[in-house]
PDB file of C-alpha atoms in Angstrom:
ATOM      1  CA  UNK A   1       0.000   0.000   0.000  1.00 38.00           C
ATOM      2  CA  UNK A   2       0.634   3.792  -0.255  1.00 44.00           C
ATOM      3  CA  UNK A   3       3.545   4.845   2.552  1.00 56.00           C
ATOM      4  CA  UNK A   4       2.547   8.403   2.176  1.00 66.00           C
ATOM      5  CA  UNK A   5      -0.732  10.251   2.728  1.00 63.00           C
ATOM      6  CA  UNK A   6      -2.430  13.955   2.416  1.00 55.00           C
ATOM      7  CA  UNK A   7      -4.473  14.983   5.182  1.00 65.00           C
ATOM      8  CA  UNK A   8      -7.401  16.690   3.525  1.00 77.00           C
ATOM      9  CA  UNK A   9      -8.021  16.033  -0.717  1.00 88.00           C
ATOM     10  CA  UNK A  10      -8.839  19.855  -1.326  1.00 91.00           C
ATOM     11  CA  UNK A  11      -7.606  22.996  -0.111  1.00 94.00           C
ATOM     12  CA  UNK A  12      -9.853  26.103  -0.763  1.00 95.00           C
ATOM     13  CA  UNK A  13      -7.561  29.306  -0.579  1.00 95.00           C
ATOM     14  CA  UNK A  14      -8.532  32.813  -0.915  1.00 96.00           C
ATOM     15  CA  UNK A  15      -6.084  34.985  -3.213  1.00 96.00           C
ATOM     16  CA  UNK A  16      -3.387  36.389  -1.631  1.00 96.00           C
ATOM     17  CA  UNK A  17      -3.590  34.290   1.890  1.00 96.00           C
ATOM     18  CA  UNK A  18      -1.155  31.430   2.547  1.00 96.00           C
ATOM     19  CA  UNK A  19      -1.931  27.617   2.162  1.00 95.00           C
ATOM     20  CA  UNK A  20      -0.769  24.901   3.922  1.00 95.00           C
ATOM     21  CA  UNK A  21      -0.887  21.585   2.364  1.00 95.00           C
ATOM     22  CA  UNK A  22      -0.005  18.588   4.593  1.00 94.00           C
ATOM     23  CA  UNK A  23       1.222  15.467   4.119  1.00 93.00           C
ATOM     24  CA  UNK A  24       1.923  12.050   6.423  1.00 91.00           C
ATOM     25  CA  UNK A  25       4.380   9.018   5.728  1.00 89.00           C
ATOM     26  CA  UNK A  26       4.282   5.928   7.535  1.00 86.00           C
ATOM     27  CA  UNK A  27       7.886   4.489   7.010  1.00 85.00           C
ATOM     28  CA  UNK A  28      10.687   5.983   9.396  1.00 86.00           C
ATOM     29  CA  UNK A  29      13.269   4.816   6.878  1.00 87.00           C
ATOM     30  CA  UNK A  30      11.788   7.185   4.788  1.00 88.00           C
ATOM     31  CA  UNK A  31      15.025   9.999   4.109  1.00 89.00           C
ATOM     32  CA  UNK A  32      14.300  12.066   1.640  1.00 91.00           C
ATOM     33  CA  UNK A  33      11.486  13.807   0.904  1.00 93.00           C
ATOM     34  CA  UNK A  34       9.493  16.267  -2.605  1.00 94.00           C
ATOM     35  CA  UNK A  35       6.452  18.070  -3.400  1.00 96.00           C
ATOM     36  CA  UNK A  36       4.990  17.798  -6.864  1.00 96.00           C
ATOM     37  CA  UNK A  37       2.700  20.687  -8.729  1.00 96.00           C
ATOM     38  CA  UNK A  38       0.620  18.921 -10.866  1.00 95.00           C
ATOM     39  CA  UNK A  39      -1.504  21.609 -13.055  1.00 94.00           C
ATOM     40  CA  UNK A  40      -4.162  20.127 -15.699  1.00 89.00           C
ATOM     41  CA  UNK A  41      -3.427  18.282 -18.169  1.00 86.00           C
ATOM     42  CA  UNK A  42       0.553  18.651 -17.500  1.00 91.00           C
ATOM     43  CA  UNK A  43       3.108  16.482 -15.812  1.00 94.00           C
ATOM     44  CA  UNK A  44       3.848  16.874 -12.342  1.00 95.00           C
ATOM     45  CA  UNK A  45       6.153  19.860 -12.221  1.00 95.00           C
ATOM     46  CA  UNK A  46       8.777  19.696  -9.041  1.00 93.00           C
ATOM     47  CA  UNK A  47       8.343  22.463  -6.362  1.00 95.00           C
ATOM     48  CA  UNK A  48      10.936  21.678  -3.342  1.00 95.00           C
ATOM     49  CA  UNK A  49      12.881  18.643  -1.780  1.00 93.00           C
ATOM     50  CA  UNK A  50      14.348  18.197   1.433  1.00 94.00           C
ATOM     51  CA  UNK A  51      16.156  15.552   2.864  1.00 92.00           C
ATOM     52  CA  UNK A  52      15.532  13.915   6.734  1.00 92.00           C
ATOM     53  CA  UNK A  53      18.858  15.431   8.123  1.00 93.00           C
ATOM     54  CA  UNK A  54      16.699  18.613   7.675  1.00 95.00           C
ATOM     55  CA  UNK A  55      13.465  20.235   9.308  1.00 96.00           C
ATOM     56  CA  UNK A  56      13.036  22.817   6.990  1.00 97.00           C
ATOM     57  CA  UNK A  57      13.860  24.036   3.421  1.00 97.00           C
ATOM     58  CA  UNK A  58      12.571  27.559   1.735  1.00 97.00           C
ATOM     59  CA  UNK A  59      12.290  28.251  -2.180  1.00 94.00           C
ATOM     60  CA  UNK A  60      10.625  30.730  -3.532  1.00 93.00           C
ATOM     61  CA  UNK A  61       6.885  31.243  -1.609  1.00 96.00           C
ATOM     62  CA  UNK A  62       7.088  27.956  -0.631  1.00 98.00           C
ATOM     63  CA  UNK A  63       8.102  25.808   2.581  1.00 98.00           C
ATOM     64  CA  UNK A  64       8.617  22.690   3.141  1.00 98.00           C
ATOM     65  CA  UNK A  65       8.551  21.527   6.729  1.00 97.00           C
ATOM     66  CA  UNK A  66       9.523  18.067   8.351  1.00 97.00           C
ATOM     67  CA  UNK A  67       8.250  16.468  11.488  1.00 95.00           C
ATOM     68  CA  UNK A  68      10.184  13.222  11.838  1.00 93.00           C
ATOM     69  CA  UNK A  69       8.816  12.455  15.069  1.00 93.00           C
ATOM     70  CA  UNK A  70       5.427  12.244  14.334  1.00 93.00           C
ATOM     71  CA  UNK A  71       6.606  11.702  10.290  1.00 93.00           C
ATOM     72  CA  UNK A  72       4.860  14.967   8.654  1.00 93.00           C
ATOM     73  CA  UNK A  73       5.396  16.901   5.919  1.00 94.00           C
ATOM     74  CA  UNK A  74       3.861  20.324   5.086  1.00 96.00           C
ATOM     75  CA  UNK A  75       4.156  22.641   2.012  1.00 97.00           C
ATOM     76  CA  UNK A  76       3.422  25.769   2.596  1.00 97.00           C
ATOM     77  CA  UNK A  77       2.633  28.466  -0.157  1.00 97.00           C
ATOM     78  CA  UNK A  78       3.074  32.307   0.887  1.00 97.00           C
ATOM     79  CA  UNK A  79       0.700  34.916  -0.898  1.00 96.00           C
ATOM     80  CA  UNK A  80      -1.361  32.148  -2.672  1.00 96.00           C
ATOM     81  CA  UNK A  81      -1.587  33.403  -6.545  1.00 96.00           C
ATOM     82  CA  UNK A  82      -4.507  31.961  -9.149  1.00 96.00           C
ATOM     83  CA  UNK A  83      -1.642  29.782 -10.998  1.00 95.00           C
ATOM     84  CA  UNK A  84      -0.704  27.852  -7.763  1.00 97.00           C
ATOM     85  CA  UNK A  85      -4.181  26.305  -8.067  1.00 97.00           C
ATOM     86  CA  UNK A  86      -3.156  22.727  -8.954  1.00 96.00           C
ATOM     87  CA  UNK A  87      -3.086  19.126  -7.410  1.00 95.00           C
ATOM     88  CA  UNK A  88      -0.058  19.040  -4.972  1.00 95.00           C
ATOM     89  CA  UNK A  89       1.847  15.762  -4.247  1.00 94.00           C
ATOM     90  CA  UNK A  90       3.795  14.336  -2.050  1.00 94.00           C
ATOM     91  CA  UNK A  91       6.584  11.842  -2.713  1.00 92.00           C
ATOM     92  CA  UNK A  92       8.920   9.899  -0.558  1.00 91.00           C
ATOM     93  CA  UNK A  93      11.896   7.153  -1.252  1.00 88.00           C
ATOM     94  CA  UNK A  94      14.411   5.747   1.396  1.00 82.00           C
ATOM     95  CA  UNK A  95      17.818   4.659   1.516  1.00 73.00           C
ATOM     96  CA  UNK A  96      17.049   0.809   0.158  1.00 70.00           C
ATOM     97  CA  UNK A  97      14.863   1.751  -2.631  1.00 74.00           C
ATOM     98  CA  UNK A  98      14.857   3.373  -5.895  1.00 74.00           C
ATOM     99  CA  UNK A  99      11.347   4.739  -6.202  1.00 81.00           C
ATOM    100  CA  UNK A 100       9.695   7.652  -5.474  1.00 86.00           C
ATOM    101  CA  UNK A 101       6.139   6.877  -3.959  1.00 87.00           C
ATOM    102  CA  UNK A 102       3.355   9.615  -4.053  1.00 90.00           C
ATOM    103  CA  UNK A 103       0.355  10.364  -1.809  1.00 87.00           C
ATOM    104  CA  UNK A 104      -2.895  10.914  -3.075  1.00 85.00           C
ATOM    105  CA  UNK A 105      -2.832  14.364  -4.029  1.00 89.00           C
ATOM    106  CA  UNK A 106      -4.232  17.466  -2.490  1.00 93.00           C
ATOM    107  CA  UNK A 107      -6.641  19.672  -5.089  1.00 94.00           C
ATOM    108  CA  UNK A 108      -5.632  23.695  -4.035  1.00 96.00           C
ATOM    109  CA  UNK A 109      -8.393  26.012  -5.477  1.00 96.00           C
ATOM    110  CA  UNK A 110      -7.201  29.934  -5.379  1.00 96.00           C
ATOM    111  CA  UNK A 111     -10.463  31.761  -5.225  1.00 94.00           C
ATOM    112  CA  UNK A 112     -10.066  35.203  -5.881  1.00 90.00           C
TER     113      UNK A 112
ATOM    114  CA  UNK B   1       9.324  22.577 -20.056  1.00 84.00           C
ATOM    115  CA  UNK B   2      10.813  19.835 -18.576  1.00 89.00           C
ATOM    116  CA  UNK B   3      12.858  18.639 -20.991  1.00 94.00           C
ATOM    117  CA  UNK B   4      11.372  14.882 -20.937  1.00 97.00           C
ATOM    118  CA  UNK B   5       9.834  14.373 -24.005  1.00 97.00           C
ATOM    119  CA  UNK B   6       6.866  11.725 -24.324  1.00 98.00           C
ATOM    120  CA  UNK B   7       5.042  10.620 -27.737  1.00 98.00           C
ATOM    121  CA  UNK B   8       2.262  10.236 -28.387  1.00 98.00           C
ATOM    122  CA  UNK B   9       0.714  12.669 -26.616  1.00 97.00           C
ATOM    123  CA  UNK B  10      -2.755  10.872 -26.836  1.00 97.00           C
ATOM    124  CA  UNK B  11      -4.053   7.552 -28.011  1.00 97.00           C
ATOM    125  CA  UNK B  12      -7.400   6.138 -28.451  1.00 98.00           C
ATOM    126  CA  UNK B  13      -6.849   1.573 -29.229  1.00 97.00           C
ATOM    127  CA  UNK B  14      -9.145  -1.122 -28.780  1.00 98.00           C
ATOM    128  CA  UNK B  15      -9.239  -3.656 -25.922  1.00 98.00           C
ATOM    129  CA  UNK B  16      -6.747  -6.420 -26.577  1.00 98.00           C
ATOM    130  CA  UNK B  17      -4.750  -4.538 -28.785  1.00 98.00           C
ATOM    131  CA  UNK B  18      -0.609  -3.679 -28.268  1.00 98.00           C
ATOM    132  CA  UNK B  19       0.663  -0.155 -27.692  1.00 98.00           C
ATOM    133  CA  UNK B  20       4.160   1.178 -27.233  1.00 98.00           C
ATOM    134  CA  UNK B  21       4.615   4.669 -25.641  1.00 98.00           C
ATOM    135  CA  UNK B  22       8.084   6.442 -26.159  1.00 98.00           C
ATOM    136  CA  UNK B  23      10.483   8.521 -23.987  1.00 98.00           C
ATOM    137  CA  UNK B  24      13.298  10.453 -24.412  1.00 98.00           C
ATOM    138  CA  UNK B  25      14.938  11.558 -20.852  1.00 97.00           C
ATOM    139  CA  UNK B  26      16.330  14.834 -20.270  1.00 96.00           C
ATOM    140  CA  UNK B  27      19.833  15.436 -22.077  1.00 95.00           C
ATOM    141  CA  UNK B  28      22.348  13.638 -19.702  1.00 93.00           C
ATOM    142  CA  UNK B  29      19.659  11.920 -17.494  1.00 95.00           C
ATOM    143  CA  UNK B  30      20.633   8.220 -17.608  1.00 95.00           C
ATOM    144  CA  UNK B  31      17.853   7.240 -15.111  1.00 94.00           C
ATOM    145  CA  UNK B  32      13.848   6.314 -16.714  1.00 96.00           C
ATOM    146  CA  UNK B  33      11.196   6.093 -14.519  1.00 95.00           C
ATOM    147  CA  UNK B  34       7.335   5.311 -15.792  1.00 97.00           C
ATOM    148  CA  UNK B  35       4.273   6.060 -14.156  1.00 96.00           C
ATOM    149  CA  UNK B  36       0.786   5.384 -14.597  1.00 96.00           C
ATOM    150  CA  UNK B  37      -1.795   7.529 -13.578  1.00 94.00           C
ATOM    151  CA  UNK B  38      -5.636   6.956 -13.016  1.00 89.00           C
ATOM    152  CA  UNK B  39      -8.512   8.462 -11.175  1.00 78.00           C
ATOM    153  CA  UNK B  40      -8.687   6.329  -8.568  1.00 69.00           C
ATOM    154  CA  UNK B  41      -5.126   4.948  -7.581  1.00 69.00           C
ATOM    155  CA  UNK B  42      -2.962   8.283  -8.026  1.00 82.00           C
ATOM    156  CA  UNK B  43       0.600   8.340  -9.162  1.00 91.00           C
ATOM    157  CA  UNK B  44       1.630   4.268  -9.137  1.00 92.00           C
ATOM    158  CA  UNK B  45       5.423   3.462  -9.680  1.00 93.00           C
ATOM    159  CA  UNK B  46       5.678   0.839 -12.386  1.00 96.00           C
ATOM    160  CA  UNK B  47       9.167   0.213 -13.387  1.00 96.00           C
ATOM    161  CA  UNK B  48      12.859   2.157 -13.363  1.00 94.00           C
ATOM    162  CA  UNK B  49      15.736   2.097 -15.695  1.00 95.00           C
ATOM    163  CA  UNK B  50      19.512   2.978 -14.914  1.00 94.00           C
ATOM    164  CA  UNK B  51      21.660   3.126 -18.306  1.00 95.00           C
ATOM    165  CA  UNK B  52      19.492   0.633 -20.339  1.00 96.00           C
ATOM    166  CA  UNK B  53      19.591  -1.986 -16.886  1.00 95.00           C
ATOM    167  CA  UNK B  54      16.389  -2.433 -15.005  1.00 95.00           C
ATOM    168  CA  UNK B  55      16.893  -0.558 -11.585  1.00 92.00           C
ATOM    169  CA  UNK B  56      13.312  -1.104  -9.696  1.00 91.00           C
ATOM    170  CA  UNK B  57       9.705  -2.646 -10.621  1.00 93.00           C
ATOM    171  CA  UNK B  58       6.708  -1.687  -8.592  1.00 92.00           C
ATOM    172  CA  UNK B  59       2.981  -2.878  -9.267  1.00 85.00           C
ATOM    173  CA  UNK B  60       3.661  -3.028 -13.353  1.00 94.00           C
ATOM    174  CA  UNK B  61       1.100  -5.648 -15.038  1.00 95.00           C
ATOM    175  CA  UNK B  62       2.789  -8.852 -16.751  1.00 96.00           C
ATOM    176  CA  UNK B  63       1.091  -7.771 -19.761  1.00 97.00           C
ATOM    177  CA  UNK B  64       3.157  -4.751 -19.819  1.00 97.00           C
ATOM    178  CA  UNK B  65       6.991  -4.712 -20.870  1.00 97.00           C
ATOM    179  CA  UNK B  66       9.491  -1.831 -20.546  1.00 98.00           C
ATOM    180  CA  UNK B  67      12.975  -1.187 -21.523  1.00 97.00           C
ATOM    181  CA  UNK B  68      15.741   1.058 -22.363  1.00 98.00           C
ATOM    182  CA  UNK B  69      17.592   1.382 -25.415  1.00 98.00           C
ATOM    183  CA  UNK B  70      21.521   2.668 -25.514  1.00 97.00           C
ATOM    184  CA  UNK B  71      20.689   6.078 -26.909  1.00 96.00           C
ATOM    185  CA  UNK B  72      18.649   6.297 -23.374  1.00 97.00           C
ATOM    186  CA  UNK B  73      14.931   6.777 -24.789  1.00 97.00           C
ATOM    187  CA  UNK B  74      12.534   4.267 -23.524  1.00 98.00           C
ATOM    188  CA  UNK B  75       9.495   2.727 -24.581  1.00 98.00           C
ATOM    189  CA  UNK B  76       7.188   1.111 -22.293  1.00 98.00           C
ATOM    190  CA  UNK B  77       4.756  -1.630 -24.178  1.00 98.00           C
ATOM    191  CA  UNK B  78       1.526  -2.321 -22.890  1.00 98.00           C
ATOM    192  CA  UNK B  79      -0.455  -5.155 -24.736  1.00 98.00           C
ATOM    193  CA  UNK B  80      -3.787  -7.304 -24.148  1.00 98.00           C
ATOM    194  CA  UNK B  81      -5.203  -4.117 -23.383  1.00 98.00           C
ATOM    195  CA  UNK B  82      -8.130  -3.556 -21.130  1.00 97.00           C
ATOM    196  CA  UNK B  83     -10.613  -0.497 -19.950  1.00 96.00           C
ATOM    197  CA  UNK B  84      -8.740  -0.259 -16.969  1.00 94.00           C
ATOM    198  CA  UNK B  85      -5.743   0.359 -18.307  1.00 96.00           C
ATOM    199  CA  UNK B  86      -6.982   3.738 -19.531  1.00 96.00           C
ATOM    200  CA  UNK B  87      -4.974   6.250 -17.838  1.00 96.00           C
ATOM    201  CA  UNK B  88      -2.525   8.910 -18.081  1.00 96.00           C
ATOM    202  CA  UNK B  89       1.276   7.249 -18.484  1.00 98.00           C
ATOM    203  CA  UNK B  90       4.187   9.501 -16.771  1.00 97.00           C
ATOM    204  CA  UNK B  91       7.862   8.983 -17.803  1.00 98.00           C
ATOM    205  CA  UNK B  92      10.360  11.053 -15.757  1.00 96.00           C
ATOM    206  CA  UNK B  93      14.093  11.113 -15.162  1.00 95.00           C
ATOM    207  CA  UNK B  94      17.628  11.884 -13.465  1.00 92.00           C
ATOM    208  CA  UNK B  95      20.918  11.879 -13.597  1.00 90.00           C
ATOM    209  CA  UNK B  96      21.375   9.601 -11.437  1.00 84.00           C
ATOM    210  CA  UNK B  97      19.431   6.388 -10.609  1.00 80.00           C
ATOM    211  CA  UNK B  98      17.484   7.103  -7.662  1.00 77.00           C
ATOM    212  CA  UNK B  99      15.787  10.140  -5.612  1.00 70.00           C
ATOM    213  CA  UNK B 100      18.071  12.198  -3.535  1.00 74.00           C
ATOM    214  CA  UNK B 101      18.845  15.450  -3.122  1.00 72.00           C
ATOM    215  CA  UNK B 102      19.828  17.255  -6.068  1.00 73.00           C
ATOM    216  CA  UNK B 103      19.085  14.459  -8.438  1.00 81.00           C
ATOM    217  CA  UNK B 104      15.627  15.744  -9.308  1.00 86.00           C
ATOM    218  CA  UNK B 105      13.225  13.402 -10.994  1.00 90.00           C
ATOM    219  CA  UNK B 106      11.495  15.515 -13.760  1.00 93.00           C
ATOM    220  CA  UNK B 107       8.237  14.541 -15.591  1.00 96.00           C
ATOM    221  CA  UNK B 108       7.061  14.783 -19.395  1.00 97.00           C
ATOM    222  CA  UNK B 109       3.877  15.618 -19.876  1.00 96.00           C
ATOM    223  CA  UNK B 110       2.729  12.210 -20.387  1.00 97.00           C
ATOM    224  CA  UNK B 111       0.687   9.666 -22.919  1.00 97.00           C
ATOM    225  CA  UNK B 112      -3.056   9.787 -22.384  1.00 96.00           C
ATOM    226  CA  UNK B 113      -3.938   6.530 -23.073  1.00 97.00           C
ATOM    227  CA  UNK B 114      -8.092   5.454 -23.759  1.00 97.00           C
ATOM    228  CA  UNK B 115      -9.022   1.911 -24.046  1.00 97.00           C
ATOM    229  CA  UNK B 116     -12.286   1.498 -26.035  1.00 97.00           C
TER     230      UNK B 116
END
């Protein structure tokens, strides 16, 4: 089955707020750690990674933030903007293993 | 643009039937990863190639085949098609063969695939 999860399957956000888009893994081997932006009818574009050593990562708007002890992951989008609205994934792969496994998806609406 | 490049871009084929989907990686990515996406089951990890040698399989159908050819495109062969293998087929790569930091796993667009 799936090692990694989304909290909530859509995110309403109003223009201009921030989001926060969560995400839970079930494998403490787990080590390192990306968020997908998948837009409609595209591929899934990549956002931000960050690796287990680390608890928190910035780009640009976005945050990623790790929890190892209760294994959660968060994306968080400053100053939400109409083109962030897109399905966000999760993705995890360990140490042993070559693949990247995705959560479900989270669908982010920016209403304006 | 990600630079993976995925033909064709749509396909409409009859149950039972034989497809092949194509991928060429990013310039200098030697790692091939294909995905299949449907409504219901998400982003599902089917098989991985490393410089032409298969790397990883996940939940990837006996009925479908993959493989990677010395110029580093793949082609991922799906035949004895059914309805349920309509979905939206993801290649990605890397430079190198698995996900760390810094070797980020970019996506084509991907192969809509309808089974009729």
């Amino acid at each position: 089955g799936e090692s990694v999860g989304l909290h909530l399957p859509t995110l309403s956000v109003q223009e201009g707020d921030n989001s926060i888009i969560n995400c839970a893994y079930s494998n403490s081997a787990s080590d390192y750690f990306i968020w997908y932006k998948q837009e409609s009818g595209k591929g899934p574009q990549f956002i931000i990674d960050i690796r287990s050593n680390m608890d928190k990562r910035q780009g640009q708007r976005v945050t990623v933030l790790l929890n190892k002890t209760v294994k959660h992951l968060s994306l968080q989008i400053a100053a939400t903007q109409p083109g962030d609205s897109a399905v966000y994934f999760c993705a995890e792969t360990r140490s042993n293993d070559y693949k990247l496994s995705f959560g479900a998806g989270t669908t982010v609406t920016v209403r304006a | 643009d990600s630079g993976v490049t995925q033909t064709p871009k749509h396909l409409i084929t009859a149950t039972g039937q034989r497809v092949t989907l194509r991928c060429s990686p990013r310039s200098g990515d030697l790692s091939v990863y294909w995905y299949q996406q449907s409504l219901d089951q998400g982003l599902q990890f089917l098989i991985q190639y490393y410089n032409g040698e298969e790397r990883a399989k996940g939940n990837i159908l006996e009925r479908f085949s993959a493989q990677q050819f010395p110029d580093l495109h793949s082609e991922l062969n799906l035949s004895s098609l059914e309805l349920g293998d309509s979905a939206l087929y993801f290649c990605a790569s890397s430079v190198a063969p698995r996900g760390v930091s810094g070797n980020t796993i970019y996506f084509g667009e991907g192969s809509w695939l309808t089974v009729v």
